[in-house]
JSON list of C-alpha atoms in Angstrom, two decimals:
[
{"chain": "S", "resi": 1, "resn": "MET", "atom": "CA", "xyz": [253.04, 67.21, 62.98]},
{"chain": "S", "resi": 2, "resn": "ILE", "atom": "CA", "xyz": [253.97, 63.85, 64.47]},
{"chain": "S", "resi": 3, "resn": "SER", "atom": "CA", "xyz": [256.57, 63.28, 61.74]},
{"chain": "S", "resi": 4, "resn": "ALA", "atom": "CA", "xyz": [258.08, 66.72, 62.45]},
{"chain": "S", "resi": 5, "resn": "PHE", "atom": "CA", "xyz": [258.26, 65.83, 66.16]},
{"chain": "S", "resi": 6, "resn": "GLN", "atom": "CA", "xyz": [259.87, 62.47, 65.36]},
{"chain": "S", "resi": 7, "resn": "ALA", "atom": "CA", "xyz": [262.44, 64.16, 63.09]},
{"chain": "S", "resi": 8, "resn": "VAL", "atom": "CA", "xyz": [263.38, 66.68, 65.82]},
{"chain": "S", "resi": 9, "resn": "THR", "atom": "CA", "xyz": [263.57, 63.89, 68.44]},
{"chain": "S", "resi": 10, "resn": "LYS", "atom": "CA", "xyz": [265.79, 61.74, 66.17]},
{"chain": "S", "resi": 11, "resn": "MET", "atom": "CA", "xyz": [268.07, 64.73, 65.58]},
{"chain": "S", "resi": 12, "resn": "LYS", "atom": "CA", "xyz": [268.28, 65.39, 69.33]},
{"chain": "S", "resi": 13, "resn": "LEU", "atom": "CA", "xyz": [269.06, 61.71, 69.99]},
{"chain": "S", "resi": 14, "resn": "LYS", "atom": "CA", "xyz": [271.78, 61.66, 67.33]},
{"chain": "S", "resi": 15, "resn": "THR", "atom": "CA", "xyz": [273.28, 64.89, 68.68]},
{"chain": "S", "resi": 16, "resn": "ALA", "atom": "CA", "xyz": [273.16, 63.65, 72.26]},
{"chain": "S", "resi": 17, "resn": "PHE", "atom": "CA", "xyz": [274.73, 60.33, 71.23]},
{"chain": "S", "resi": 18, "resn": "ALA", "atom": "CA", "xyz": [277.53, 62.13, 69.33]},
{"chain": "S", "resi": 19, "resn": "ILE", "atom": "CA", "xyz": [278.17, 64.43, 72.32]},
{"chain": "S", "resi": 20, "resn": "CYS", "atom": "CA", "xyz": [278.35, 61.43, 74.68]},
{"chain": "S", "resi": 21, "resn": "ILE", "atom": "CA", "xyz": [280.83, 59.60, 72.41]},
{"chain": "S", "resi": 22, "resn": "GLY", "atom": "CA", "xyz": [282.94, 62.75, 71.97]},
{"chain": "S", "resi": 23, "resn": "ALA", "atom": "CA", "xyz": [282.92, 63.42, 75.75]},
{"chain": "S", "resi": 24, "resn": "ALA", "atom": "CA", "xyz": [283.96, 59.84, 76.50]},
{"chain": "S", "resi": 25, "resn": "ALA", "atom": "CA", "xyz": [286.74, 60.00, 73.93]},
{"chain": "S", "resi": 26, "resn": "LEU", "atom": "CA", "xyz": [287.99, 63.41, 75.05]},
{"chain": "S", "resi": 27, "resn": "GLY", "atom": "CA", "xyz": [287.74, 62.46, 78.71]},
{"chain": "S", "resi": 28, "resn": "GLY", "atom": "CA", "xyz": [290.44, 59.84, 78.21]},
{"chain": "S", "resi": 29, "resn": "CYS", "atom": "CA", "xyz": [292.73, 61.50, 75.66]},
{"chain": "S", "resi": 30, "resn": "GLY", "atom": "CA", "xyz": [295.64, 61.38, 78.07]},
{"chain": "S", "resi": 31, "resn": "GLY", "atom": "CA", "xyz": [297.07, 57.97, 77.24]},
{"chain": "S", "resi": 32, "resn": "ALA", "atom": "CA", "xyz": [296.94, 54.72, 75.36]},
{"chain": "S", "resi": 33, "resn": "GLU", "atom": "CA", "xyz": [294.59, 53.23, 78.04]},
{"chain": "S", "resi": 34, "resn": "SER", "atom": "CA", "xyz": [291.78, 55.65, 77.12]},
{"chain": "S", "resi": 35, "resn": "VAL", "atom": "CA", "xyz": [289.20, 54.98, 74.44]},
{"chain": "S", "resi": 36, "resn": "ALA", "atom": "CA", "xyz": [290.66, 57.70, 72.21]},
{"chain": "S", "resi": 37, "resn": "GLY", "atom": "CA", "xyz": [294.19, 56.45, 72.88]},
{"chain": "S", "resi": 38, "resn": "LYS", "atom": "CA", "xyz": [293.25, 52.92, 71.88]},
{"chain": "S", "resi": 39, "resn": "ILE", "atom": "CA", "xyz": [291.61, 54.16, 68.70]},
{"chain": "S", "resi": 40, "resn": "ILE", "atom": "CA", "xyz": [294.61, 56.31, 67.75]},
{"chain": "S", "resi": 41, "resn": "THR", "atom": "CA", "xyz": [297.32, 53.73, 68.57]},
{"chain": "S", "resi": 42, "resn": "GLY", "atom": "CA", "xyz": [295.40, 50.68, 67.45]},
{"chain": "S", "resi": 43, "resn": "GLY", "atom": "CA", "xyz": [295.64, 49.27, 71.01]},
{"chain": "S", "resi": 44, "resn": "GLN", "atom": "CA", "xyz": [299.46, 49.10, 70.87]},
{"chain": "S", "resi": 45, "resn": "GLU", "atom": "CA", "xyz": [302.08, 50.86, 72.96]},
{"chain": "S", "resi": 46, "resn": "PRO", "atom": "CA", "xyz": [303.52, 54.11, 71.54]},
{"chain": "S", "resi": 47, "resn": "ILE", "atom": "CA", "xyz": [306.71, 53.72, 69.49]},
{"chain": "S", "resi": 48, "resn": "GLU", "atom": "CA", "xyz": [309.79, 55.69, 70.56]},
{"chain": "S", "resi": 49, "resn": "ILE", "atom": "CA", "xyz": [311.42, 57.49, 67.61]},
{"chain": "S", "resi": 50, "resn": "SER", "atom": "CA", "xyz": [314.92, 58.94, 67.88]},
{"chain": "S", "resi": 51, "resn": "PRO", "atom": "CA", "xyz": [315.29, 62.58, 66.78]},
{"chain": "S", "resi": 52, "resn": "GLU", "atom": "CA", "xyz": [318.36, 61.45, 64.77]},
{"chain": "S", "resi": 53, "resn": "THR", "atom": "CA", "xyz": [315.96, 59.64, 62.41]},
{"chain": "S", "resi": 54, "resn": "PHE", "atom": "CA", "xyz": [314.84, 62.99, 61.01]},
{"chain": "S", "resi": 55, "resn": "ALA", "atom": "CA", "xyz": [318.21, 64.77, 61.22]},
{"chain": "S", "resi": 56, "resn": "PRO", "atom": "CA", "xyz": [319.61, 65.94, 57.88]},
{"chain": "S", "resi": 57, "resn": "PRO", "atom": "CA", "xyz": [322.48, 63.83, 56.48]},
{"chain": "S", "resi": 58, "resn": "VAL", "atom": "CA", "xyz": [325.99, 64.90, 57.47]},
{"chain": "S", "resi": 59, "resn": "PRO", "atom": "CA", "xyz": [327.95, 65.88, 54.32]},
{"chain": "S", "resi": 60, "resn": "CYS", "atom": "CA", "xyz": [331.02, 63.74, 53.65]},
{"chain": "S", "resi": 61, "resn": "PRO", "atom": "CA", "xyz": [334.22, 64.84, 51.92]},
{"chain": "S", "resi": 62, "resn": "PRO", "atom": "CA", "xyz": [334.68, 63.54, 48.36]},
{"chain": "S", "resi": 63, "resn": "MET", "atom": "CA", "xyz": [336.97, 60.55, 47.82]},
{"chain": "S", "resi": 64, "resn": "GLN", "atom": "CA", "xyz": [339.65, 60.48, 45.14]},
{"chain": "S", "resi": 65, "resn": "LEU", "atom": "CA", "xyz": [341.85, 57.58, 44.03]},
{"chain": "S", "resi": 66, "resn": "LYS", "atom": "CA", "xyz": [345.39, 58.88, 43.52]},
{"chain": "S", "resi": 67, "resn": "LEU", "atom": "CA", "xyz": [346.57, 58.55, 39.93]},
{"chain": "S", "resi": 68, "resn": "ASN", "atom": "CA", "xyz": [348.30, 55.22, 39.13]},
{"chain": "S", "resi": 69, "resn": "THR", "atom": "CA", "xyz": [347.79, 53.73, 42.62]},
{"chain": "S", "resi": 70, "resn": "TYR", "atom": "CA", "xyz": [344.86, 51.36, 41.96]},
{"chain": "S", "resi": 71, "resn": "LEU", "atom": "CA", "xyz": [347.19, 48.41, 41.14]},
{"chain": "S", "resi": 72, "resn": "ILE", "atom": "CA", "xyz": [350.12, 46.88, 42.96]},
{"chain": "S", "resi": 73, "resn": "MET", "atom": "CA", "xyz": [352.20, 44.01, 41.51]},
{"chain": "S", "resi": 74, "resn": "LYS", "atom": "CA", "xyz": [354.82, 42.09, 43.49]},
{"chain": "S", "resi": 75, "resn": "TYR", "atom": "CA", "xyz": [357.51, 40.00, 41.82]},
{"chain": "S", "resi": 76, "resn": "VAL", "atom": "CA", "xyz": [360.21, 37.59, 42.96]},
{"chain": "S", "resi": 77, "resn": "ARG", "atom": "CA", "xyz": [363.42, 39.55, 43.54]},
{"chain": "S", "resi": 78, "resn": "GLY", "atom": "CA", "xyz": [365.46, 39.57, 40.34]},
{"chain": "S", "resi": 79, "resn": "LYS", "atom": "CA", "xyz": [362.47, 38.66, 38.12]},
{"chain": "S", "resi": 80, "resn": "GLU", "atom": "CA", "xyz": [360.73, 42.04, 38.11]},
{"chain": "S", "resi": 81, "resn": "ASN", "atom": "CA", "xyz": [358.35, 42.45, 35.15]},
{"chain": "S", "resi": 82, "resn": "GLU", "atom": "CA", "xyz": [358.80, 38.79, 34.08]},
{"chain": "S", "resi": 83, "resn": "PRO", "atom": "CA", "xyz": [355.45, 36.95, 33.85]},
{"chain": "S", "resi": 84, "resn": "ASP", "atom": "CA", "xyz": [356.71, 33.81, 35.60]},
{"chain": "S", "resi": 85, "resn": "GLY", "atom": "CA", "xyz": [358.17, 35.94, 38.45]},
{"chain": "S", "resi": 86, "resn": "LEU", "atom": "CA", "xyz": [354.79, 37.47, 39.44]},
{"chain": "S", "resi": 87, "resn": "LEU", "atom": "CA", "xyz": [353.89, 36.68, 43.05]},
{"chain": "S", "resi": 88, "resn": "TYR", "atom": "CA", "xyz": [350.54, 38.50, 43.12]},
{"chain": "S", "resi": 89, "resn": "GLN", "atom": "CA", "xyz": [348.71, 41.56, 41.93]},
{"chain": "S", "resi": 90, "resn": "ALA", "atom": "CA", "xyz": [346.11, 43.53, 43.88]},
{"chain": "S", "resi": 91, "resn": "THR", "atom": "CA", "xyz": [343.60, 46.16, 42.86]},
{"chain": "S", "resi": 92, "resn": "VAL", "atom": "CA", "xyz": [341.41, 48.79, 44.51]},
{"chain": "S", "resi": 93, "resn": "GLU", "atom": "CA", "xyz": [337.99, 48.56, 42.85]},
{"chain": "S", "resi": 94, "resn": "ASP", "atom": "CA", "xyz": [335.32, 50.11, 45.07]},
{"chain": "S", "resi": 95, "resn": "TRP", "atom": "CA", "xyz": [335.17, 52.77, 47.77]},
{"chain": "S", "resi": 96, "resn": "ALA", "atom": "CA", "xyz": [332.53, 54.69, 49.70]},
{"chain": "S", "resi": 97, "resn": "ASN", "atom": "CA", "xyz": [332.13, 56.82, 52.79]},
{"chain": "S", "resi": 98, "resn": "THR", "atom": "CA", "xyz": [329.49, 57.94, 55.26]},
{"chain": "S", "resi": 99, "resn": "CYS", "atom": "CA", "xyz": [329.70, 60.59, 57.94]},
{"chain": "S", "resi": 100, "resn": "THR", "atom": "CA", "xyz": [328.08, 61.19, 61.31]},
{"chain": "S", "resi": 101, "resn": "GLN", "atom": "CA", "xyz": [328.12, 64.22, 63.58]},
{"chain": "S", "resi": 102, "resn": "GLY", "atom": "CA", "xyz": [330.12, 63.69, 66.76]},
{"chain": "S", "resi": 103, "resn": "PRO", "atom": "CA", "xyz": [329.14, 65.21, 70.11]},
{"chain": "S", "resi": 104, "resn": "ASP", "atom": "CA", "xyz": [331.99, 67.74, 69.72]},
{"chain": "S", "resi": 105, "resn": "GLY", "atom": "CA", "xyz": [330.66, 68.82, 66.29]},
{"chain": "S", "resi": 106, "resn": "ARG", "atom": "CA", "xyz": [333.39, 67.06, 64.28]},
{"chain": "S", "resi": 107, "resn": "ARG", "atom": "CA", "xyz": [332.44, 64.83, 61.35]},
{"chain": "S", "resi": 108, "resn": "GLN", "atom": "CA", "xyz": [333.28, 61.18, 62.00]},
{"chain": "S", "resi": 109, "resn": "MET", "atom": "CA", "xyz": [334.06, 59.45, 58.67]},
{"chain": "S", "resi": 110, "resn": "LYS", "atom": "CA", "xyz": [333.53, 55.77, 58.00]},
{"chain": "S", "resi": 111, "resn": "LEU", "atom": "CA", "xyz": [335.59, 54.84, 54.94]},
{"chain": "S", "resi": 112, "resn": "GLY", "atom": "CA", "xyz": [335.11, 51.60, 53.03]},
{"chain": "S", "resi": 113, "resn": "PHE", "atom": "CA", "xyz": [337.46, 50.09, 50.44]},
{"chain": "S", "resi": 114, "resn": "SER", "atom": "CA", "xyz": [337.47, 46.79, 48.54]},
{"chain": "S", "resi": 115, "resn": "GLY", "atom": "CA", "xyz": [339.31, 45.07, 45.73]},
{"chain": "S", "resi": 116, "resn": "ASP", "atom": "CA", "xyz": [340.90, 41.79, 44.64]},
{"chain": "S", "resi": 117, "resn": "VAL", "atom": "CA", "xyz": [344.19, 39.96, 45.07]},
{"chain": "S", "resi": 118, "resn": "THR", "atom": "CA", "xyz": [345.16, 37.49, 42.32]},
{"chain": "S", "resi": 119, "resn": "SER", "atom": "CA", "xyz": [348.01, 35.04, 42.81]},
{"chain": "S", "resi": 120, "resn": "GLY", "atom": "CA", "xyz": [350.71, 34.78, 40.15]},
{"chain": "S", "resi": 121, "resn": "PRO", "atom": "CA", "xyz": [352.69, 31.76, 38.90]},
{"chain": "S", "resi": 122, "resn": "ALA", "atom": "CA", "xyz": [355.45, 32.27, 41.51]},
{"chain": "S", "resi": 123, "resn": "TRP", "atom": "CA", "xyz": [353.08, 32.49, 44.51]},
{"chain": "S", "resi": 124, "resn": "LYS", "atom": "CA", "xyz": [353.39, 29.56, 46.98]},
{"chain": "S", "resi": 125, "resn": "GLY", "atom": "CA", "xyz": [350.42, 30.56, 49.12]},
{"chain": "S", "resi": 126, "resn": "GLY", "atom": "CA", "xyz": [350.20, 32.55, 52.32]},
{"chain": "S", "resi": 127, "resn": "GLU", "atom": "CA", "xyz": [349.27, 35.99, 53.60]},
{"chain": "S", "resi": 128, "resn": "VAL", "atom": "CA", "xyz": [349.64, 39.22, 51.62]},
{"chain": "S", "resi": 129, "resn": "ILE", "atom": "CA", "xyz": [349.79, 42.58, 53.43]},
{"chain": "S", "resi": 130, "resn": "LEU", "atom": "CA", "xyz": [348.43, 45.34, 51.20]},
{"chain": "S", "resi": 131, "resn": "PRO", "atom": "CA", "xyz": [349.57, 48.92, 52.02]},
{"chain": "S", "resi": 132, "resn": "LEU", "atom": "CA", "xyz": [346.71, 51.39, 51.40]},
{"chain": "S", "resi": 133, "resn": "ARG", "atom": "CA", "xyz": [347.58, 55.03, 52.08]},
{"chain": "S", "resi": 134, "resn": "VAL", "atom": "CA", "xyz": [344.71, 57.29, 53.15]},
{"chain": "S", "resi": 135, "resn": "ALA", "atom": "CA", "xyz": [345.29, 61.05, 53.33]},
{"chain": "S", "resi": 136, "resn": "ILE", "atom": "CA", "xyz": [342.95, 63.85, 54.38]},
{"chain": "S", "resi": 137, "resn": "VAL", "atom": "CA", "xyz": [343.88, 66.79, 52.17]},
{"chain": "S", "resi": 138, "resn": "PRO", "atom": "CA", "xyz": [342.52, 70.36, 52.50]},
{"chain": "S", "resi": 139, "resn": "GLY", "atom": "CA", "xyz": [341.03, 72.06, 49.46]},
{"chain": "S", "resi": 140, "resn": "GLY", "atom": "CA", "xyz": [343.35, 73.86, 47.08]},
{"chain": "S", "resi": 141, "resn": "THR", "atom": "CA", "xyz": [346.24, 72.79, 44.91]},
{"chain": "S", "resi": 142, "resn": "ASP", "atom": "CA", "xyz": [349.52, 71.48, 46.35]},
{"chain": "S", "resi": 143, "resn": "ALA", "atom": "CA", "xyz": [348.11, 71.45, 49.88]},
{"chain": "S", "resi": 144, "resn": "LYS", "atom": "CA", "xyz": [349.92, 69.31, 52.44]},
{"chain": "S", "resi": 145, "resn": "PRO", "atom": "CA", "xyz": [347.82, 66.50, 53.96]},
{"chain": "S", "resi": 146, "resn": "LEU", "atom": "CA", "xyz": [346.36, 67.09, 57.41]},
{"chain": "S", "resi": 147, "resn": "VAL", "atom": "CA", "xyz": [346.62, 63.34, 58.04]},
{"chain": "S", "resi": 148, "resn": "SER", "atom": "CA", "xyz": [348.37, 60.65, 56.01]},
{"chain": "S", "resi": 149, "resn": "GLU", "atom": "CA", "xyz": [348.46, 57.05, 57.15]},
{"chain": "S", "resi": 150, "resn": "VAL", "atom": "CA", "xyz": [349.24, 53.67, 55.59]},
{"chain": "S", "resi": 151, "resn": "LEU", "atom": "CA", "xyz": [346.62, 51.08, 56.53]},
{"chain": "S", "resi": 152, "resn": "LYS", "atom": "CA", "xyz": [347.72, 47.43, 56.43]},
{"chain": "S", "resi": 153, "resn": "ILE", "atom": "CA", "xyz": [345.22, 45.01, 54.88]},
{"chain": "S", "resi": 154, "resn": "PRO", "atom": "CA", "xyz": [345.94, 41.28, 55.47]},
{"chain": "S", "resi": 155, "resn": "VAL", "atom": "CA", "xyz": [344.65, 38.90, 52.77]},
{"chain": "S", "resi": 156, "resn": "THR", "atom": "CA", "xyz": [345.23, 35.14, 52.69]},
{"chain": "S", "resi": 157, "resn": "VAL", "atom": "CA", "xyz": [345.73, 33.79, 49.17]},
{"chain": "S", "resi": 158, "resn": "GLY", "atom": "CA", "xyz": [346.31, 30.14, 48.30]},
{"chain": "S", "resi": 159, "resn": "ALA", "atom": "CA", "xyz": [348.78, 29.01, 45.63]},
{"chain": "S", "resi": 160, "resn": "GLY", "atom": "CA", "xyz": [347.04, 28.89, 42.26]},
{"chain": "S", "resi": 161, "resn": "SER", "atom": "CA", "xyz": [343.73, 29.98, 43.82]},
{"chain": "S", "resi": 162, "resn": "PRO", "atom": "CA", "xyz": [341.30, 32.33, 42.07]},
{"chain": "S", "resi": 163, "resn": "SER", "atom": "CA", "xyz": [341.10, 35.96, 43.11]},
{"chain": "S", "resi": 164, "resn": "GLU", "atom": "CA", "xyz": [340.45, 36.75, 46.76]},
{"chain": "S", "resi": 165, "resn": "THR", "atom": "CA", "xyz": [338.33, 39.79, 47.61]},
{"chain": "S", "resi": 166, "resn": "TRP", "atom": "CA", "xyz": [339.58, 42.11, 50.33]},
{"chain": "S", "resi": 167, "resn": "THR", "atom": "CA", "xyz": [337.57, 44.66, 52.28]},
{"chain": "S", "resi": 168, "resn": "LEU", "atom": "CA", "xyz": [338.58, 47.37, 54.72]},
{"chain": "S", "resi": 169, "resn": "ILE", "atom": "CA", "xyz": [336.28, 49.58, 56.80]},
{"chain": "S", "resi": 170, "resn": "GLU", "atom": "CA", "xyz": [337.99, 52.29, 58.83]},
{"chain": "S", "resi": 171, "resn": "ASP", "atom": "CA", "xyz": [336.30, 54.84, 61.09]},
{"chain": "S", "resi": 172, "resn": "LYS", "atom": "CA", "xyz": [339.15, 56.60, 62.91]},
{"chain": "S", "resi": 173, "resn": "PHE", "atom": "CA", "xyz": [339.33, 59.72, 60.73]},
{"chain": "S", "resi": 174, "resn": "THR", "atom": "CA", "xyz": [337.53, 62.93, 61.75]},
{"chain": "S", "resi": 175, "resn": "VAL", "atom": "CA", "xyz": [337.37, 66.43, 60.30]},
{"chain": "S", "resi": 176, "resn": "ALA", "atom": "CA", "xyz": [336.06, 69.76, 61.55]},
{"chain": "S", "resi": 177, "resn": "PRO", "atom": "CA", "xyz": [332.51, 70.58, 60.43]},
{"chain": "S", "resi": 178, "resn": "ASP", "atom": "CA", "xyz": [333.54, 73.72, 58.53]},
{"chain": "S", "resi": 179, "resn": "GLN", "atom": "CA", "xyz": [336.68, 72.24, 56.98]},
{"chain": "S", "resi": 180, "resn": "SER", "atom": "CA", "xyz": [336.76, 71.71, 53.20]},
{"chain": "S", "resi": 181, "resn": "VAL", "atom": "CA", "xyz": [338.79, 68.54, 52.59]},
{"chain": "S", "resi": 182, "resn": "LYS", "atom": "CA", "xyz": [338.97, 65.48, 50.37]},
{"chain": "S", "resi": 183, "resn": "VAL", "atom": "CA", "xyz": [340.04, 61.90, 51.03]},
{"chain": "S", "resi": 184, "resn": "VAL", "atom": "CA", "xyz": [342.88, 60.82, 48.73]},
{"chain": "S", "resi": 185, "resn": "PHE", "atom": "CA", "xyz": [343.86, 57.14, 48.76]},
{"chain": "S", "resi": 186, "resn": "GLY", "atom": "CA", "xyz": [345.73, 54.44, 46.88]},
{"chain": "S", "resi": 187, "resn": "PHE", "atom": "CA", "xyz": [348.29, 51.67, 47.25]},
{"chain": "S", "resi": 188, "resn": "ASP", "atom": "CA", "xyz": [351.66, 52.80, 48.59]},
{"chain": "S", "resi": 189, "resn": "ASP", "atom": "CA", "xyz": [354.49, 50.29, 48.22]},
{"chain": "S", "resi": 190, "resn": "GLY", "atom": "CA", "xyz": [357.00, 52.66, 49.84]},
{"chain": "S", "resi": 191, "resn": "GLY", "atom": "CA", "xyz": [358.43, 54.10, 46.63]},
{"chain": "S", "resi": 192, "resn": "ARG", "atom": "CA", "xyz": [355.93, 56.93, 46.24]},
{"chain": "S", "resi": 193, "resn": "ARG", "atom": "CA", "xyz": [354.02, 59.34, 48.44]}
]
């Protein structure tokens, strides 16, 4: 009978202890200064998380290198296509884009391009200006570009130096959220569009 009494008393003590702990924890659930708050946060301040962290990615238009525009070769006047008349040659090798949603709903594109410039035997050293045309073209065949612009890329190349890498990041192009377009790009030396 005594052991039964002791068992009931121990159960009541455990229950009372659990109720007291739970009441103390629930009594201060309002903030990080409470017992429950300190247990939940580990004693640290809450971390602010931007809702943009969980926003779905904004779809970007596909990028397409225009046929036969990945390479540009410049020669000394009168020595076109002669190996010893080559000033430099430049290539487009990599490209990428990301998009963000603007406050007006338009997609803001950040376009990235890179490549190399290699000096030729006739190059004396100096700055090269590479003309990269970027066009935003609507879907469909033979569609006229919505925007077409030549971006100037300055690259300094020494005489007889190894290849110099060039990089361009441009974020001035935007498109409507419901517009189906593609980004067409390539070198434009003025003789082709």
